[in-house]
PDB file of C-alpha atoms in Angstrom:
ATOM      1  CA  MET X   7      10.794 -51.989  64.838  1.00  0.00           C
ATOM      2  CA  SER X   8       6.268 -52.570  65.549  1.00  0.00           C
ATOM      3  CA  PRO X   9       6.556 -54.490  69.156  1.00  0.00           C
ATOM      4  CA  ARG X  10       3.761 -56.994  67.969  1.00  0.00           C
ATOM      5  CA  SER X  11       5.244 -57.495  64.778  1.00  0.00           C
ATOM      6  CA  LEU X  12       8.886 -58.550  66.734  1.00  0.00           C
ATOM      7  CA  LEU X  13       7.087 -60.426  69.653  1.00  0.00           C
ATOM      8  CA  ALA X  14       4.129 -62.608  66.245  1.00  0.00           C
ATOM      9  CA  HIS X  15       7.711 -63.164  65.005  1.00  0.00           C
ATOM     10  CA  LYS X  16       9.905 -64.783  68.403  1.00  0.00           C
ATOM     11  CA  LEU X  17       6.377 -66.225  68.017  1.00  0.00           C
ATOM     12  CA  GLY X  18       6.627 -68.478  64.865  1.00  0.00           C
ATOM     13  CA  HIS X  19      10.123 -69.266  66.477  1.00  0.00           C
ATOM     14  CA  ALA X  20       8.528 -70.985  69.233  1.00  0.00           C
ATOM     15  CA  TRP X  21       6.115 -72.238  67.225  1.00  0.00           C
ATOM     16  CA  TYR X  22       8.466 -73.775  65.022  1.00  0.00           C
ATOM     17  CA  GLY X  23      10.985 -75.259  67.816  1.00  0.00           C
ATOM     18  CA  ASP X  24      14.506 -73.205  66.449  1.00  0.00           C
ATOM     19  CA  ASP X  25      17.379 -72.839  68.464  1.00  0.00           C
ATOM     20  CA  GLY X  26      20.358 -70.599  67.906  1.00  0.00           C
ATOM     21  CA  PRO X  27      20.639 -68.401  64.852  1.00  0.00           C
ATOM     22  CA  GLN X  28      18.673 -69.415  62.002  1.00  0.00           C
ATOM     23  CA  ASP X  29      19.573 -69.630  57.993  1.00  0.00           C
ATOM     24  CA  ASP X  30      17.479 -67.083  55.535  1.00  0.00           C
ATOM     25  CA  ALA X  31      14.636 -69.875  54.541  1.00  0.00           C
ATOM     26  CA  ASN X  32      14.722 -70.787  58.075  1.00  0.00           C
ATOM     27  CA  GLU X  33      14.393 -66.703  59.566  1.00  0.00           C
ATOM     28  CA  ALA X  34      11.823 -66.427  57.057  1.00  0.00           C
ATOM     29  CA  ARG X  35       9.509 -69.062  57.693  1.00  0.00           C
ATOM     30  CA  PRO X  36       8.708 -67.414  61.409  1.00  0.00           C
ATOM     31  CA  TRP X  37       7.832 -64.153  59.799  1.00  0.00           C
ATOM     32  CA  ARG X  38       5.514 -66.106  57.648  1.00  0.00           C
ATOM     33  CA  TRP X  39       3.798 -67.158  60.696  1.00  0.00           C
ATOM     34  CA  ALA X  40       4.363 -63.602  61.815  1.00  0.00           C
ATOM     35  CA  ALA X  41       1.495 -62.321  59.035  1.00  0.00           C
ATOM     36  CA  ASP X  42      -0.803 -64.681  59.228  1.00  0.00           C
ATOM     37  CA  LEU X  43      -1.406 -63.830  62.963  1.00  0.00           C
ATOM     38  CA  LEU X  44      -1.436 -59.889  62.375  1.00  0.00           C
ATOM     39  CA  ILE X  45      -3.103 -59.527  59.399  1.00  0.00           C
ATOM     40  CA  THR X  46      -6.565 -61.023  57.786  1.00  0.00           C
ATOM     41  CA  PRO X  47      -7.077 -61.233  53.958  1.00  0.00           C
ATOM     42  CA  GLU X  48      -9.435 -58.498  54.819  1.00  0.00           C
ATOM     43  CA  ALA X  49      -7.569 -56.006  56.447  1.00  0.00           C
ATOM     44  CA  TYR X  50      -5.088 -56.365  54.378  1.00  0.00           C
ATOM     45  CA  ALA X  51      -7.417 -56.202  50.107  1.00  0.00           C
ATOM     46  CA  ALA X  52      -8.973 -52.891  52.829  1.00  0.00           C
ATOM     47  CA  ALA X  53      -5.337 -51.391  53.252  1.00  0.00           C
ATOM     48  CA  GLU X  54      -3.986 -52.214  49.649  1.00  0.00           C
ATOM     49  CA  HIS X  55      -6.787 -50.359  48.598  1.00  0.00           C
ATOM     50  CA  HIS X  56      -6.686 -47.905  50.479  1.00  0.00           C
ATOM     51  CA  THR X  57      -2.223 -47.220  50.171  1.00  0.00           C
ATOM     52  CA  GLY X  58      -1.800 -48.033  46.323  1.00  0.00           C
ATOM     53  CA  GLY X  59       0.296 -50.644  48.125  1.00  0.00           C
ATOM     54  CA  HIS X  60       2.964 -49.073  49.472  1.00  0.00           C
ATOM     55  CA  ILE X  61       5.064 -51.078  51.676  1.00  0.00           C
ATOM     56  CA  PRO X  62       5.826 -48.669  54.061  1.00  0.00           C
ATOM     57  CA  ALA X  63       1.723 -47.227  54.065  1.00  0.00           C
ATOM     58  CA  LEU X  64       1.063 -51.101  54.778  1.00  0.00           C
ATOM     59  CA  ALA X  65       2.693 -51.512  57.630  1.00  0.00           C
ATOM     60  CA  ALA X  66       1.259 -48.644  59.489  1.00  0.00           C
ATOM     61  CA  ALA X  67      -2.306 -48.960  57.845  1.00  0.00           C
ATOM     62  CA  LEU X  68      -1.542 -52.198  59.675  1.00  0.00           C
ATOM     63  CA  ASP X  69       0.179 -51.017  62.571  1.00  0.00           C
ATOM     64  CA  VAL X  70       3.052 -53.823  61.323  1.00  0.00           C
ATOM     65  CA  THR X  71       6.970 -53.699  60.281  1.00  0.00           C
ATOM     66  CA  ALA X  72       7.583 -53.579  56.873  1.00  0.00           C
ATOM     67  CA  GLU X  73       8.699 -57.334  57.512  1.00  0.00           C
ATOM     68  CA  ILE X  74       5.223 -58.619  58.397  1.00  0.00           C
ATOM     69  CA  ILE X  75       4.278 -56.940  54.410  1.00  0.00           C
ATOM     70  CA  HIS X  76       7.074 -58.947  53.282  1.00  0.00           C
ATOM     71  CA  ALA X  77       6.077 -62.176  54.422  1.00  0.00           C
ATOM     72  CA  TYR X  78       2.940 -61.892  53.502  1.00  0.00           C
ATOM     73  CA  GLN X  79       3.123 -60.578  49.981  1.00  0.00           C
ATOM     74  CA  ASP X  80       5.447 -64.200  50.176  1.00  0.00           C
ATOM     75  CA  THR X  81       2.864 -66.212  51.549  1.00  0.00           C
ATOM     76  CA  LEU X  82       0.269 -64.772  49.089  1.00  0.00           C
ATOM     77  CA  ARG X  83       2.355 -65.383  46.380  1.00  0.00           C
ATOM     78  CA  ARG X  84       2.895 -69.173  46.934  1.00  0.00           C
ATOM     79  CA  THR X  85      -0.428 -69.466  47.328  1.00  0.00           C
ATOM     80  CA  THR X  86      -2.426 -68.018  44.447  1.00  0.00           C
ATOM     81  CA  PRO X  87      -1.445 -70.071  41.411  1.00  0.00           C
TER      82      PRO X  87
END
């Protein structure tokens, strides 16, 4: 796992005041927080253009994990009408 992705995820837990094991909903929340911290819309758009949207390629291009990519895409789905 990418150290920066894991650190950002753990910072997300701290941001939300999580303590101990989390259920799936509460585990997804710090991944989304981390994705927002690590990926800008411009960087994501450029990486998607160059990789064709392939998850491992996106993760490599943005120096994050696939979990971060999935969380970023989840945020996009939540905010796109």
